[in-house]
Short mmCIF file of C-alpha atoms in Angstrom, two decimals:
data_model
loop_
_atom_site.label_atom_id
_atom_site.label_comp_id
_atom_site.label_asym_id
_atom_site.label_seq_id
_atom_site.Cartn_x
_atom_site.Cartn_y
_atom_site.Cartn_z
CA MET A 33 3.40 17.11 16.39
CA SER A 34 2.69 16.39 12.72
CA ALA A 35 -0.72 16.77 11.11
CA ARG A 36 -2.81 13.67 10.56
CA VAL A 37 -3.10 12.23 7.09
CA ARG A 38 -6.32 13.36 5.37
CA VAL A 39 -8.11 10.98 3.01
CA LEU A 40 -10.95 11.96 0.68
CA VAL A 41 -13.31 9.05 -0.01
CA VAL A 42 -15.30 9.50 -3.23
CA ASP A 43 -18.11 7.05 -4.00
CA ASP A 44 -21.69 7.53 -5.15
CA GLU A 45 -22.87 4.53 -3.10
CA GLU A 46 -23.49 5.77 0.43
CA ASP A 47 -22.85 2.43 2.18
CA MET A 48 -19.50 2.02 0.45
CA ARG A 49 -18.50 5.65 1.05
CA LEU A 50 -19.33 5.56 4.75
CA GLY A 51 -17.84 2.09 5.19
CA LEU A 52 -14.56 3.17 3.64
CA CYS A 53 -14.52 6.28 5.82
CA ASP A 54 -14.99 4.11 8.91
CA LEU A 55 -12.20 1.79 7.76
CA VAL A 56 -9.80 4.68 7.13
CA ARG A 57 -10.62 6.28 10.50
CA GLY A 58 -10.11 2.92 12.20
CA GLU A 59 -6.55 2.94 10.88
CA GLY A 60 -5.94 6.32 12.53
CA TYR A 61 -6.39 8.68 9.56
CA ASP A 62 -8.84 11.50 8.97
CA ALA A 63 -11.47 10.58 6.37
CA GLU A 64 -13.81 12.93 4.55
CA PRO A 65 -16.64 11.70 2.30
CA ALA A 66 -17.69 13.04 -1.10
CA ALA A 67 -20.76 11.64 -2.88
CA ASP A 68 -19.70 12.49 -6.43
CA GLY A 69 -16.83 13.66 -8.59
CA ARG A 70 -17.95 17.29 -8.77
CA THR A 71 -18.09 17.60 -4.98
CA ALA A 72 -14.73 15.88 -4.64
CA LEU A 73 -13.07 18.27 -7.08
CA GLU A 74 -14.51 21.30 -5.27
CA ARG A 75 -13.09 20.00 -2.00
CA VAL A 76 -9.67 19.21 -3.50
CA ARG A 77 -9.46 22.72 -4.92
CA GLY A 78 -10.23 24.27 -1.52
CA GLU A 79 -8.67 21.89 1.00
CA HIS A 80 -5.55 19.78 1.47
CA PHE A 81 -5.82 16.00 1.21
CA ASP A 82 -2.94 13.55 1.22
CA LEU A 83 -4.85 10.76 -0.51
CA ALA A 84 -8.09 10.30 -2.45
CA LEU A 85 -9.88 6.97 -2.86
CA VAL A 86 -12.05 7.41 -5.94
CA ASP A 87 -14.68 5.01 -7.28
CA LEU A 88 -14.21 4.20 -10.96
CA LYS A 89 -17.88 4.08 -11.92
CA MET A 90 -19.96 7.08 -10.88
CA PRO A 91 -22.72 8.98 -12.65
CA GLY A 92 -21.65 12.24 -14.21
CA ALA A 93 -17.87 12.34 -13.88
CA ASP A 94 -16.32 8.87 -13.77
CA GLY A 95 -13.24 8.06 -11.71
CA LEU A 96 -10.76 8.51 -14.56
CA SER A 97 -11.96 12.01 -15.42
CA VAL A 98 -11.95 12.90 -11.71
CA LEU A 99 -8.37 11.55 -11.48
CA GLN A 100 -7.24 13.79 -14.35
CA GLU A 101 -8.75 16.90 -12.75
CA MET A 102 -7.36 16.02 -9.31
CA ARG A 103 -3.86 15.66 -10.78
CA ARG A 104 -4.15 19.21 -12.12
CA ALA A 105 -5.61 20.67 -8.93
CA ALA A 106 -3.36 18.86 -6.45
CA PRO A 107 -0.41 17.13 -8.17
CA GLU A 108 1.16 16.14 -4.85
CA MET A 109 -1.93 14.20 -3.71
CA LEU A 110 -1.99 10.43 -4.18
CA VAL A 111 -5.08 9.07 -5.94
CA VAL A 112 -6.23 5.44 -5.86
CA ILE A 113 -9.01 4.33 -8.19
CA ILE A 114 -11.28 1.67 -6.65
CA THR A 115 -14.13 -0.37 -8.08
#
């Protein structure tokens, strides 16, 4: 049996983050939330994710800077910027 697809959902707005996680889980995938770019990068460096959904506008590290760091840390992972 193959492993389930793991999706990291990164958004500083809690309602959006949790809503997207629910949506992803409803489609049969594993979804993990991250409230900011720093937390997301720590998780990507320590865990395997197949896909990251990353909010474009976040305080601190915006979505584009998070994308650049994720590409270095996990080049095989797909990243989708959302806004």
